PDB file of C-alpha atoms in Angstrom:
ATOM      1  CA  MET A  52      28.327  35.177  54.659  1.00 51.00           C
ATOM      2  CA  SER A  53      26.332  37.987  56.312  1.00 53.00           C
ATOM      3  CA  ASP A  54      23.039  39.333  54.990  1.00 53.00           C
ATOM      4  CA  THR A  55      24.792  42.581  54.060  1.00 53.00           C
ATOM      5  CA  ASN A  56      27.343  40.768  51.886  1.00 50.00           C
ATOM      6  CA  VAL A  57      24.608  38.736  50.245  1.00 44.00           C
ATOM      7  CA  SER A  58      22.676  41.893  49.433  1.00 52.00           C
ATOM      8  CA  LEU A  59      25.798  43.572  48.025  1.00 42.00           C
ATOM      9  CA  ALA A  60      26.597  40.540  45.851  1.00 48.00           C
ATOM     10  CA  ALA A  61      23.020  40.370  44.568  1.00 52.00           C
ATOM     11  CA  GLY A  62      23.062  44.086  43.818  1.00 53.00           C
ATOM     12  CA  ALA A  63      26.372  43.841  41.962  1.00 50.00           C
ATOM     13  CA  SER A  64      25.071  40.904  39.934  1.00 56.00           C
ATOM     14  CA  LYS A  65      21.918  42.807  39.063  1.00 58.00           C
ATOM     15  CA  ARG A  66      23.891  45.901  38.041  1.00 59.00           C
ATOM     16  CA  GLY A  67      26.217  43.746  35.933  1.00 56.00           C
ATOM     17  CA  GLY A  68      23.247  42.142  34.179  1.00 60.00           C
ATOM     18  CA  SER A  69      21.657  45.511  33.524  1.00 74.00           C
ATOM     19  CA  GLN A  70      24.928  46.855  32.153  1.00 80.00           C
ATOM     20  CA  LEU A  71      25.227  43.839  29.845  1.00 76.00           C
ATOM     21  CA  TRP A  72      21.745  44.337  28.410  1.00 80.00           C
ATOM     22  CA  ARG A  73      22.393  48.053  27.965  1.00 82.00           C
ATOM     23  CA  GLU A  74      25.535  47.256  25.987  1.00 79.00           C
ATOM     24  CA  ILE A  75      23.641  44.749  23.853  1.00 77.00           C
ATOM     25  CA  TYR A  76      20.884  47.285  23.154  1.00 78.00           C
ATOM     26  CA  LYS A  77      23.481  49.921  22.383  1.00 79.00           C
ATOM     27  CA  HIS A  78      25.114  47.716  19.758  1.00 78.00           C
ATOM     28  CA  ARG A  79      21.876  46.099  18.581  1.00 78.00           C
ATOM     29  CA  VAL A  80      22.604  46.823  14.907  1.00 83.00           C
ATOM     30  CA  ILE A  81      25.872  44.907  15.065  1.00 83.00           C
ATOM     31  CA  TYR A  82      24.208  41.977  16.802  1.00 80.00           C
ATOM     32  CA  LEU A  83      21.445  42.068  14.197  1.00 85.00           C
ATOM     33  CA  PHE A  84      23.980  41.634  11.392  1.00 86.00           C
ATOM     34  CA  ILE A  85      25.684  38.643  13.039  1.00 84.00           C
ATOM     35  CA  SER A  86      22.443  37.052  14.265  1.00 85.00           C
ATOM     36  CA  PRO A  87      21.768  34.964  11.071  1.00 88.00           C
ATOM     37  CA  PHE A  88      24.782  32.773  11.789  1.00 88.00           C
ATOM     38  CA  PHE A  89      23.721  32.089  15.376  1.00 87.00           C
ATOM     39  CA  ILE A  90      20.104  31.508  14.373  1.00 90.00           C
ATOM     40  CA  LEU A  91      21.099  29.018  11.677  1.00 92.00           C
ATOM     41  CA  PHE A  92      23.547  27.332  14.039  1.00 90.00           C
ATOM     42  CA  ALA A  93      20.870  27.035  16.738  1.00 90.00           C
ATOM     43  CA  VAL A  94      18.294  25.597  14.306  1.00 90.00           C
ATOM     44  CA  PHE A  95      20.492  23.295  12.214  1.00 90.00           C
ATOM     45  CA  GLY A  96      23.395  22.648  14.613  1.00 88.00           C
ATOM     46  CA  LEU A  97      22.607  22.948  18.290  1.00 91.00           C
ATOM     47  CA  PHE A  98      18.997  21.746  18.205  1.00 93.00           C
ATOM     48  CA  PRO A  99      19.741  18.474  16.293  1.00 91.00           C
ATOM     49  CA  ILE A 100      22.561  17.682  18.728  1.00 91.00           C
ATOM     50  CA  LEU A 101      20.372  18.201  21.798  1.00 93.00           C
ATOM     51  CA  PHE A 102      17.424  16.418  20.194  1.00 93.00           C
ATOM     52  CA  SER A 103      19.573  13.405  19.299  1.00 93.00           C
ATOM     53  CA  LEU A 104      20.645  13.167  22.939  1.00 93.00           C
ATOM     54  CA  TYR A 105      16.999  13.309  24.010  1.00 94.00           C
ATOM     55  CA  LEU A 106      16.052  10.820  21.301  1.00 93.00           C
ATOM     56  CA  SER A 107      18.717   8.330  22.417  1.00 92.00           C
ATOM     57  CA  LEU A 108      16.752   7.881  25.644  1.00 93.00           C
ATOM     58  CA  HIS A 109      13.592   6.883  23.779  1.00 92.00           C
ATOM     59  CA  LYS A 110      12.334   4.255  21.381  1.00 91.00           C
ATOM     60  CA  TRP A 111      10.876   5.892  18.282  1.00 90.00           C
ATOM     61  CA  ASP A 112      10.196   4.793  14.711  1.00 86.00           C
ATOM     62  CA  GLY A 113       9.817   8.346  13.398  1.00 82.00           C
ATOM     63  CA  ILE A 114       6.014   8.311  13.251  1.00 85.00           C
ATOM     64  CA  GLY A 115       4.400   6.998  16.427  1.00 82.00           C
ATOM     65  CA  GLU A 116       4.768   8.087  20.008  1.00 88.00           C
ATOM     66  CA  MET A 117       8.111   8.012  21.774  1.00 90.00           C
ATOM     67  CA  LYS A 118       8.625   5.429  24.489  1.00 92.00           C
ATOM     68  CA  TYR A 119      11.017   6.418  27.252  1.00 91.00           C
ATOM     69  CA  LEU A 120      13.714   3.788  27.869  1.00 90.00           C
ATOM     70  CA  GLY A 121      16.251   5.752  29.889  1.00 88.00           C
ATOM     71  CA  LEU A 122      19.706   4.271  29.432  1.00 90.00           C
ATOM     72  CA  GLY A 123      18.288   1.087  27.930  1.00 90.00           C
ATOM     73  CA  GLN A 124      19.517   1.983  24.445  1.00 92.00           C
ATOM     74  CA  TYR A 125      23.062   2.465  25.724  1.00 93.00           C
ATOM     75  CA  ASN A 126      22.917  -0.777  27.688  1.00 93.00           C
ATOM     76  CA  TYR A 127      21.919  -2.623  24.518  1.00 92.00           C
ATOM     77  CA  LEU A 128      24.640  -0.766  22.612  1.00 92.00           C
ATOM     78  CA  LEU A 129      27.345  -2.067  24.937  1.00 92.00           C
ATOM     79  CA  HIS A 130      26.218  -5.653  24.273  1.00 92.00           C
ATOM     80  CA  ASP A 131      25.553  -5.246  20.544  1.00 93.00           C
ATOM     81  CA  ALA A 132      27.987  -7.474  18.645  1.00 92.00           C
ATOM     82  CA  ASP A 133      27.249  -5.726  15.332  1.00 92.00           C
ATOM     83  CA  PHE A 134      28.151  -2.346  16.833  1.00 93.00           C
ATOM     84  CA  TRP A 135      31.507  -3.619  18.087  1.00 94.00           C
ATOM     85  CA  LYS A 136      32.137  -5.274  14.734  1.00 94.00           C
ATOM     86  CA  SER A 137      31.503  -1.950  12.989  1.00 93.00           C
ATOM     87  CA  ILE A 138      34.072  -0.335  15.295  1.00 93.00           C
ATOM     88  CA  LEU A 139      36.621  -3.043  14.456  1.00 94.00           C
ATOM     89  CA  ASN A 140      35.931  -2.678  10.725  1.00 94.00           C
ATOM     90  CA  THR A 141      36.331   1.094  10.932  1.00 93.00           C
ATOM     91  CA  LEU A 142      39.637   0.789  12.768  1.00 92.00           C
ATOM     92  CA  GLU A 143      40.973  -1.757  10.286  1.00 93.00           C
ATOM     93  CA  ILE A 144      40.026   0.413   7.301  1.00 93.00           C
ATOM     94  CA  TRP A 145      41.556   3.428   9.041  1.00 91.00           C
ATOM     95  CA  ILE A 146      44.864   1.620   9.612  1.00 91.00           C
ATOM     96  CA  ILE A 147      45.005   0.242   6.050  1.00 92.00           C
ATOM     97  CA  SER A 148      44.273   3.646   4.514  1.00 91.00           C
ATOM     98  CA  THR A 149      45.884   6.243   6.790  1.00 90.00           C
ATOM     99  CA  ILE A 150      49.489   5.002   6.918  1.00 88.00           C
ATOM    100  CA  PRO A 151      50.065   4.723   3.132  1.00 91.00           C
ATOM    101  CA  MET A 152      47.932   7.823   2.486  1.00 92.00           C
ATOM    102  CA  LEU A 153      50.047  10.094   4.692  1.00 90.00           C
ATOM    103  CA  PHE A 154      53.276   8.547   3.408  1.00 89.00           C
ATOM    104  CA  PHE A 155      52.334   9.083  -0.263  1.00 90.00           C
ATOM    105  CA  ALA A 156      51.071  12.603   0.532  1.00 90.00           C
ATOM    106  CA  LEU A 157      54.368  13.529   2.144  1.00 88.00           C
ATOM    107  CA  LEU A 158      56.366  12.019  -0.719  1.00 86.00           C
ATOM    108  CA  ILE A 159      54.284  13.855  -3.334  1.00 86.00           C
ATOM    109  CA  ALA A 160      54.622  17.147  -1.455  1.00 86.00           C
ATOM    110  CA  PHE A 161      58.376  16.690  -1.211  1.00 81.00           C
ATOM    111  CA  LEU A 162      58.652  16.081  -4.951  1.00 81.00           C
ATOM    112  CA  LEU A 163      56.380  19.023  -5.803  1.00 81.00           C
ATOM    113  CA  ASN A 164      58.496  21.260  -3.618  1.00 79.00           C
ATOM    114  CA  SER A 165      61.725  20.198  -5.289  1.00 74.00           C
ATOM    115  CA  THR A 166      63.311  22.279  -8.022  1.00 68.00           C
ATOM    116  CA  PHE A 167      63.850  19.503 -10.569  1.00 68.00           C
ATOM    117  CA  VAL A 168      60.118  18.858 -11.150  1.00 65.00           C
ATOM    118  CA  ARG A 169      58.637  20.891 -13.999  1.00 71.00           C
ATOM    119  CA  PHE A 170      54.989  22.067 -14.263  1.00 69.00           C
ATOM    120  CA  ARG A 171      54.557  21.830 -10.493  1.00 68.00           C
ATOM    121  CA  ASN A 172      51.400  23.958 -10.454  1.00 72.00           C
ATOM    122  CA  VAL A 173      49.721  21.587 -12.906  1.00 75.00           C
ATOM    123  CA  TYR A 174      50.542  18.601 -10.708  1.00 72.00           C
ATOM    124  CA  ARG A 175      49.214  20.402  -7.645  1.00 72.00           C
ATOM    125  CA  VAL A 176      45.832  20.868  -9.314  1.00 75.00           C
ATOM    126  CA  ILE A 177      45.755  17.270 -10.550  1.00 76.00           C
ATOM    127  CA  TYR A 178      46.515  15.826  -7.121  1.00 74.00           C
ATOM    128  CA  PHE A 179      43.842  17.976  -5.466  1.00 77.00           C
ATOM    129  CA  LEU A 180      41.076  17.139  -7.969  1.00 80.00           C
ATOM    130  CA  PRO A 181      40.010  13.850  -6.285  1.00 80.00           C
ATOM    131  CA  ASN A 182      39.119  15.776  -3.124  1.00 76.00           C
ATOM    132  CA  VAL A 183      36.570  17.974  -4.927  1.00 76.00           C
ATOM    133  CA  THR A 184      35.100  15.169  -7.038  1.00 78.00           C
ATOM    134  CA  SER A 185      31.693  13.807  -6.050  1.00 79.00           C
ATOM    135  CA  ILE A 186      32.362  10.868  -3.734  1.00 78.00           C
ATOM    136  CA  VAL A 187      29.219   9.067  -4.916  1.00 77.00           C
ATOM    137  CA  ALA A 188      30.405   9.202  -8.529  1.00 81.00           C
ATOM    138  CA  VAL A 189      33.852   8.069  -7.424  1.00 81.00           C
ATOM    139  CA  ALA A 190      32.379   5.154  -5.466  1.00 80.00           C
ATOM    140  CA  ILE A 191      30.384   4.045  -8.506  1.00 81.00           C
ATOM    141  CA  VAL A 192      33.513   4.160 -10.680  1.00 85.00           C
ATOM    142  CA  PHE A 193      35.512   2.201  -8.115  1.00 84.00           C
ATOM    143  CA  GLY A 194      32.652  -0.291  -7.903  1.00 82.00           C
ATOM    144  CA  THR A 195      33.178  -1.080 -11.577  1.00 85.00           C
ATOM    145  CA  ILE A 196      36.946  -1.247 -11.079  1.00 88.00           C
ATOM    146  CA  PHE A 197      36.699  -3.708  -8.169  1.00 87.00           C
ATOM    147  CA  GLY A 198      33.785  -5.720  -9.567  1.00 84.00           C
ATOM    148  CA  ASP A 199      34.106  -9.463  -8.993  1.00 81.00           C
ATOM    149  CA  ASN A 200      32.920 -10.634 -12.418  1.00 80.00           C
ATOM    150  CA  TYR A 201      33.449  -7.745 -14.823  1.00 80.00           C
ATOM    151  CA  GLY A 202      35.735  -5.434 -12.870  1.00 82.00           C
ATOM    152  CA  PHE A 203      38.663  -3.758 -14.571  1.00 87.00           C
ATOM    153  CA  LEU A 204      41.218  -5.068 -12.065  1.00 88.00           C
ATOM    154  CA  ASN A 205      40.104  -8.658 -12.513  1.00 87.00           C
ATOM    155  CA  PHE A 206      40.208  -8.143 -16.289  1.00 88.00           C
ATOM    156  CA  LEU A 207      43.858  -7.107 -15.972  1.00 89.00           C
ATOM    157  CA  LEU A 208      44.604 -10.071 -13.719  1.00 87.00           C
ATOM    158  CA  LYS A 209      43.037 -12.494 -16.209  1.00 87.00           C
ATOM    159  CA  THR A 210      44.974 -10.871 -19.046  1.00 87.00           C
ATOM    160  CA  LEU A 211      48.198 -11.474 -17.114  1.00 87.00           C
ATOM    161  CA  GLY A 212      47.186 -15.091 -16.530  1.00 85.00           C
ATOM    162  CA  LEU A 213      46.459 -14.607 -12.818  1.00 85.00           C
ATOM    163  CA  GLN A 214      43.449 -15.660 -10.797  1.00 86.00           C
ATOM    164  CA  PRO A 215      40.769 -12.996 -10.288  1.00 86.00           C
ATOM    165  CA  VAL A 216      40.238 -11.608  -6.803  1.00 86.00           C
ATOM    166  CA  LYS A 217      36.825 -11.399  -5.150  1.00 87.00           C
ATOM    167  CA  TRP A 218      37.195  -7.783  -4.126  1.00 87.00           C
ATOM    168  CA  LEU A 219      33.598  -7.228  -3.084  1.00 86.00           C
ATOM    169  CA  SER A 220      32.789 -10.781  -1.941  1.00 87.00           C
ATOM    170  CA  SER A 221      35.588 -11.158   0.583  1.00 88.00           C
ATOM    171  CA  PRO A 222      35.419  -9.245   3.894  1.00 89.00           C
ATOM    172  CA  VAL A 223      39.177  -8.646   3.866  1.00 90.00           C
ATOM    173  CA  MET A 224      39.425  -7.512   0.248  1.00 91.00           C
ATOM    174  CA  LEU A 225      36.344  -5.324   0.678  1.00 91.00           C
ATOM    175  CA  LYS A 226      38.204  -3.391   3.383  1.00 92.00           C
ATOM    176  CA  VAL A 227      41.162  -3.045   1.012  1.00 91.00           C
ATOM    177  CA  ALA A 228      38.887  -1.692  -1.738  1.00 90.00           C
ATOM    178  CA  ILE A 229      37.380   0.884   0.641  1.00 91.00           C
ATOM    179  CA  ALA A 230      40.852   1.861   1.880  1.00 92.00           C
ATOM    180  CA  VAL A 231      42.066   2.374  -1.705  1.00 91.00           C
ATOM    181  CA  MET A 232      39.170   4.761  -2.285  1.00 89.00           C
ATOM    182  CA  VAL A 233      40.069   6.713   0.847  1.00 90.00           C
ATOM    183  CA  ILE A 234      43.723   6.862  -0.197  1.00 91.00           C
ATOM    184  CA  TRP A 235      42.823   8.045  -3.694  1.00 89.00           C
ATOM    185  CA  ARG A 236      40.531  10.781  -2.390  1.00 88.00           C
ATOM    186  CA  TRP A 237      42.576  12.253   0.477  1.00 89.00           C
ATOM    187  CA  THR A 238      46.215  11.847  -0.571  1.00 89.00           C
ATOM    188  CA  GLY A 239      46.181  15.018  -2.671  1.00 87.00           C
ATOM    189  CA  TYR A 240      44.475  17.022   0.068  1.00 89.00           C
ATOM    190  CA  ASN A 241      47.113  16.074   2.640  1.00 90.00           C
ATOM    191  CA  SER A 242      49.913  16.646   0.150  1.00 89.00           C
ATOM    192  CA  ILE A 243      48.764  20.262  -0.261  1.00 87.00           C
ATOM    193  CA  ILE A 244      48.934  20.716   3.516  1.00 90.00           C
ATOM    194  CA  TYR A 245      52.411  19.185   3.594  1.00 90.00           C
ATOM    195  CA  LEU A 246      53.471  21.349   0.668  1.00 87.00           C
ATOM    196  CA  ALA A 247      52.495  24.480   2.592  1.00 85.00           C
ATOM    197  CA  GLY A 248      54.689  23.293   5.460  1.00 87.00           C
ATOM    198  CA  LEU A 249      57.597  22.454   3.184  1.00 85.00           C
ATOM    199  CA  GLN A 250      57.529  25.886   1.590  1.00 83.00           C
ATOM    200  CA  SER A 251      58.104  27.433   5.016  1.00 83.00           C
ATOM    201  CA  ILE A 252      61.470  25.642   5.303  1.00 82.00           C
ATOM    202  CA  SER A 253      64.426  27.793   4.327  1.00 80.00           C
ATOM    203  CA  ASN A 254      66.313  26.649   1.231  1.00 79.00           C
ATOM    204  CA  GLU A 255      69.554  27.440   3.031  1.00 82.00           C
ATOM    205  CA  LEU A 256      69.103  24.279   5.119  1.00 82.00           C
ATOM    206  CA  TYR A 257      68.881  22.130   2.000  1.00 80.00           C
ATOM    207  CA  GLU A 258      71.823  23.893   0.397  1.00 81.00           C
ATOM    208  CA  ALA A 259      73.930  23.360   3.527  1.00 85.00           C
ATOM    209  CA  ALA A 260      72.961  19.684   3.545  1.00 82.00           C
ATOM    210  CA  ARG A 261      73.968  19.277  -0.111  1.00 82.00           C
ATOM    211  CA  ILE A 262      77.303  20.976   0.583  1.00 84.00           C
ATOM    212  CA  ASP A 263      77.902  18.506   3.418  1.00 80.00           C
ATOM    213  CA  GLY A 264      77.265  15.650   1.004  1.00 83.00           C
ATOM    214  CA  ALA A 265      73.744  14.631   2.082  1.00 81.00           C
ATOM    215  CA  ASN A 266      71.742  12.785  -0.555  1.00 81.00           C
ATOM    216  CA  LEU A 267      68.007  13.137  -1.227  1.00 76.00           C
ATOM    217  CA  MET A 268      66.923  10.457   1.270  1.00 80.00           C
ATOM    218  CA  GLN A 269      69.091  11.865   4.059  1.00 81.00           C
ATOM    219  CA  THR A 270      67.721  15.348   3.422  1.00 82.00           C
ATOM    220  CA  PHE A 271      64.180  14.002   3.520  1.00 78.00           C
ATOM    221  CA  PHE A 272      64.461  12.060   6.784  1.00 81.00           C
ATOM    222  CA  ARG A 273      66.872  14.336   8.699  1.00 83.00           C
ATOM    223  CA  ILE A 274      65.670  17.800   7.705  1.00 82.00           C
ATOM    224  CA  THR A 275      62.188  17.665   6.223  1.00 82.00           C
ATOM    225  CA  ILE A 276      60.518  15.190   8.609  1.00 82.00           C
ATOM    226  CA  PRO A 277      61.724  16.772  11.896  1.00 82.00           C
ATOM    227  CA  ILE A 278      60.762  20.310  10.858  1.00 84.00           C
ATOM    228  CA  ILE A 279      57.234  19.535   9.659  1.00 86.00           C
ATOM    229  CA  ARG A 280      56.516  17.056  12.459  1.00 83.00           C
ATOM    230  CA  PRO A 281      53.701  19.254  13.919  1.00 83.00           C
ATOM    231  CA  ILE A 282      52.003  19.290  10.511  1.00 87.00           C
ATOM    232  CA  ILE A 283      52.312  15.515  10.258  1.00 85.00           C
ATOM    233  CA  LEU A 284      50.669  15.166  13.664  1.00 84.00           C
ATOM    234  CA  PHE A 285      47.903  17.550  12.563  1.00 85.00           C
ATOM    235  CA  THR A 286      47.135  15.472   9.479  1.00 88.00           C
ATOM    236  CA  LEU A 287      47.213  12.345  11.620  1.00 85.00           C
ATOM    237  CA  ILE A 288      44.570  13.812  13.946  1.00 84.00           C
ATOM    238  CA  THR A 289      42.335  14.998  11.109  1.00 86.00           C
ATOM    239  CA  SER A 290      42.736  11.670   9.320  1.00 88.00           C
ATOM    240  CA  THR A 291      41.730   9.871  12.506  1.00 85.00           C
ATOM    241  CA  ILE A 292      38.576  11.952  12.901  1.00 85.00           C
ATOM    242  CA  GLY A 293      37.732  11.514   9.216  1.00 87.00           C
ATOM    243  CA  GLY A 294      38.552   7.809   9.281  1.00 88.00           C
ATOM    244  CA  MET A 295      36.068   7.229  12.090  1.00 88.00           C
ATOM    245  CA  GLN A 296      33.330   8.765   9.906  1.00 88.00           C
ATOM    246  CA  ILE A 297      33.755   6.759   6.688  1.00 90.00           C
ATOM    247  CA  PHE A 298      30.321   6.296   5.159  1.00 90.00           C
ATOM    248  CA  THR A 299      29.807   6.910   1.445  1.00 85.00           C
ATOM    249  CA  GLU A 300      32.450   4.484   0.207  1.00 86.00           C
ATOM    250  CA  PRO A 301      31.106   1.363   1.976  1.00 89.00           C
ATOM    251  CA  GLN A 302      27.504   2.463   1.440  1.00 88.00           C
ATOM    252  CA  VAL A 303      27.807   2.600  -2.344  1.00 84.00           C
ATOM    253  CA  LEU A 304      30.108  -0.411  -2.676  1.00 85.00           C
ATOM    254  CA  THR A 305      27.905  -2.655  -0.501  1.00 86.00           C
ATOM    255  CA  ASN A 306      24.506  -1.147  -1.361  1.00 84.00           C
ATOM    256  CA  ASN A 307      23.806  -0.307   2.322  1.00 84.00           C
ATOM    257  CA  SER A 308      24.259  -3.927   3.412  1.00 85.00           C
ATOM    258  CA  GLY A 309      27.791  -3.750   4.779  1.00 86.00           C
ATOM    259  CA  GLY A 310      29.002  -6.451   2.404  1.00 86.00           C
ATOM    260  CA  PRO A 311      29.693 -10.142   3.057  1.00 87.00           C
ATOM    261  CA  GLU A 312      29.857 -10.959   6.760  1.00 88.00           C
ATOM    262  CA  HIS A 313      29.404  -7.209   7.325  1.00 88.00           C
ATOM    263  CA  GLY A 314      33.061  -6.737   6.400  1.00 88.00           C
ATOM    264  CA  GLY A 315      32.404  -3.192   5.175  1.00 90.00           C
ATOM    265  CA  MET A 316      30.047  -2.155   7.970  1.00 93.00           C
ATOM    266  CA  THR A 317      31.533   1.032   9.409  1.00 93.00           C
ATOM    267  CA  ILE A 318      30.191   2.921  12.425  1.00 93.00           C
ATOM    268  CA  VAL A 319      28.410   5.599  10.402  1.00 93.00           C
ATOM    269  CA  LEU A 320      26.971   3.031   7.990  1.00 93.00           C
ATOM    270  CA  TYR A 321      25.668   1.060  10.960  1.00 94.00           C
ATOM    271  CA  LEU A 322      24.139   4.265  12.348  1.00 93.00           C
ATOM    272  CA  TYR A 323      22.484   4.957   8.987  1.00 93.00           C
ATOM    273  CA  GLN A 324      21.230   1.396   8.722  1.00 92.00           C
ATOM    274  CA  GLN A 325      19.640   1.407  12.176  1.00 92.00           C
ATOM    275  CA  SER A 326      18.092   4.865  11.808  1.00 91.00           C
ATOM    276  CA  PHE A 327      16.925   5.153   8.207  1.00 90.00           C
ATOM    277  CA  LEU A 328      16.561   1.536   7.093  1.00 90.00           C
ATOM    278  CA  ASN A 329      15.340  -0.133  10.290  1.00 89.00           C
ATOM    279  CA  HIS A 330      13.597   3.056  11.523  1.00 89.00           C
ATOM    280  CA  MET A 331      15.121   2.738  14.991  1.00 92.00           C
ATOM    281  CA  PHE A 332      15.876   6.426  15.434  1.00 92.00           C
ATOM    282  CA  GLY A 333      16.397   6.203  19.178  1.00 92.00           C
ATOM    283  CA  TYR A 334      18.968   3.453  18.876  1.00 93.00           C
ATOM    284  CA  GLY A 335      20.586   5.229  15.919  1.00 92.00           C
ATOM    285  CA  SER A 336      21.027   8.303  18.119  1.00 93.00           C
ATOM    286  CA  ALA A 337      22.633   6.122  20.800  1.00 94.00           C
ATOM    287  CA  VAL A 338      25.042   4.784  18.161  1.00 94.00           C
ATOM    288  CA  ALA A 339      25.854   8.378  17.156  1.00 93.00           C
ATOM    289  CA  TRP A 340      26.730   9.313  20.739  1.00 94.00           C
ATOM    290  CA  GLY A 341      28.773   6.146  21.060  1.00 92.00           C
ATOM    291  CA  MET A 342      30.700   7.212  17.959  1.00 91.00           C
ATOM    292  CA  PHE A 343      31.166  10.655  19.511  1.00 91.00           C
ATOM    293  CA  VAL A 344      32.783   9.083  22.581  1.00 91.00           C
ATOM    294  CA  ILE A 345      35.089   6.963  20.401  1.00 89.00           C
ATOM    295  CA  ILE A 346      36.205   9.967  18.326  1.00 86.00           C
ATOM    296  CA  ALA A 347      36.725  12.004  21.508  1.00 86.00           C
ATOM    297  CA  VAL A 348      38.907   9.254  22.987  1.00 88.00           C
ATOM    298  CA  PHE A 349      41.031   8.980  19.833  1.00 82.00           C
ATOM    299  CA  SER A 350      41.353  12.764  19.634  1.00 79.00           C
ATOM    300  CA  LEU A 351      42.480  12.847  23.258  1.00 83.00           C
ATOM    301  CA  ILE A 352      45.067  10.151  22.587  1.00 82.00           C
ATOM    302  CA  ASN A 353      46.384  12.060  19.566  1.00 75.00           C
ATOM    303  CA  TRP A 354      46.487  15.272  21.603  1.00 76.00           C
ATOM    304  CA  LYS A 355      48.547  13.538  24.297  1.00 78.00           C
ATOM    305  CA  ILE A 356      50.901  12.215  21.634  1.00 74.00           C
ATOM    306  CA  VAL A 357      51.314  15.745  20.263  1.00 67.00           C
ATOM    307  CA  GLN A 358      52.126  17.057  23.753  1.00 70.00           C
ATOM    308  CA  LEU A 359      54.703  14.338  24.380  1.00 72.00           C
ATOM    309  CA  THR A 360      56.281  14.977  20.982  1.00 64.00           C
ATOM    310  CA  GLU A 361      56.517  18.713  21.567  1.00 60.00           C
ATOM    311  CA  ARG A 362      58.229  18.150  24.930  1.00 62.00           C
ATOM    312  CA  LYS A 363      60.898  16.096  23.233  1.00 59.00           C
TER     313      LYS A 363
END
């Protein structure tokens, strides 16, 4: 490129920058009104993200000086058996909870959208209430329900002459207890989303199906499911992202310990344990970025599945 062209490009860039600043100054009142959001986002959103990335390269207990380790934290993370176990636990809880949760949510939405159910608005409120209830209070209540010695479920089992189950002392049953809490909390939320999708389906399709002799199950699987398939995929993606961030349920049920054999140690609980209990803030930040990569990978997989489904 000649010197003349370089000078012209530099001049154009300078004029463009000057024009931009003139426009900003011209509309300064508008920018002033929207600035609180960006200031708050920069202070409480962007800065913590960037600082956690910087912190993941250092060893720091929150008080003393930071010690630069480079990628040492990430190298240790890749060989940390507890970290990989927390990933496995999170995936198992996600599988146990997500499949029945979405199925029950879809079934509830289908029934609420039907004409033979009375007081549908009341049921809609009831099913959504668990989502707005304090999760800590819910976890405490479920802790008494699943208690090994004096839990309500074991009381019922003993009354029926059955052997009590060690819900909180067995790694497998602890995952089931956590999954039940997730199902109870999020089924109503997803059912409301499904209900919105069902209400967009024309009643003429159902009437035509009934005229052709289709029963309720055939209508459900051959009309309802294919039409709201994009909504089902959306709830699957959001449930995946939420399932990778399960924290309060295992924290309250296991009292921050992760339970027997760390059966309830999820990724976020492990992050919390390393950062705020062991005061290893640098390693906790590395765990957070490792979780970010895992969520990004799962989101990418779900996005590819959505694309393949839409092509079909």
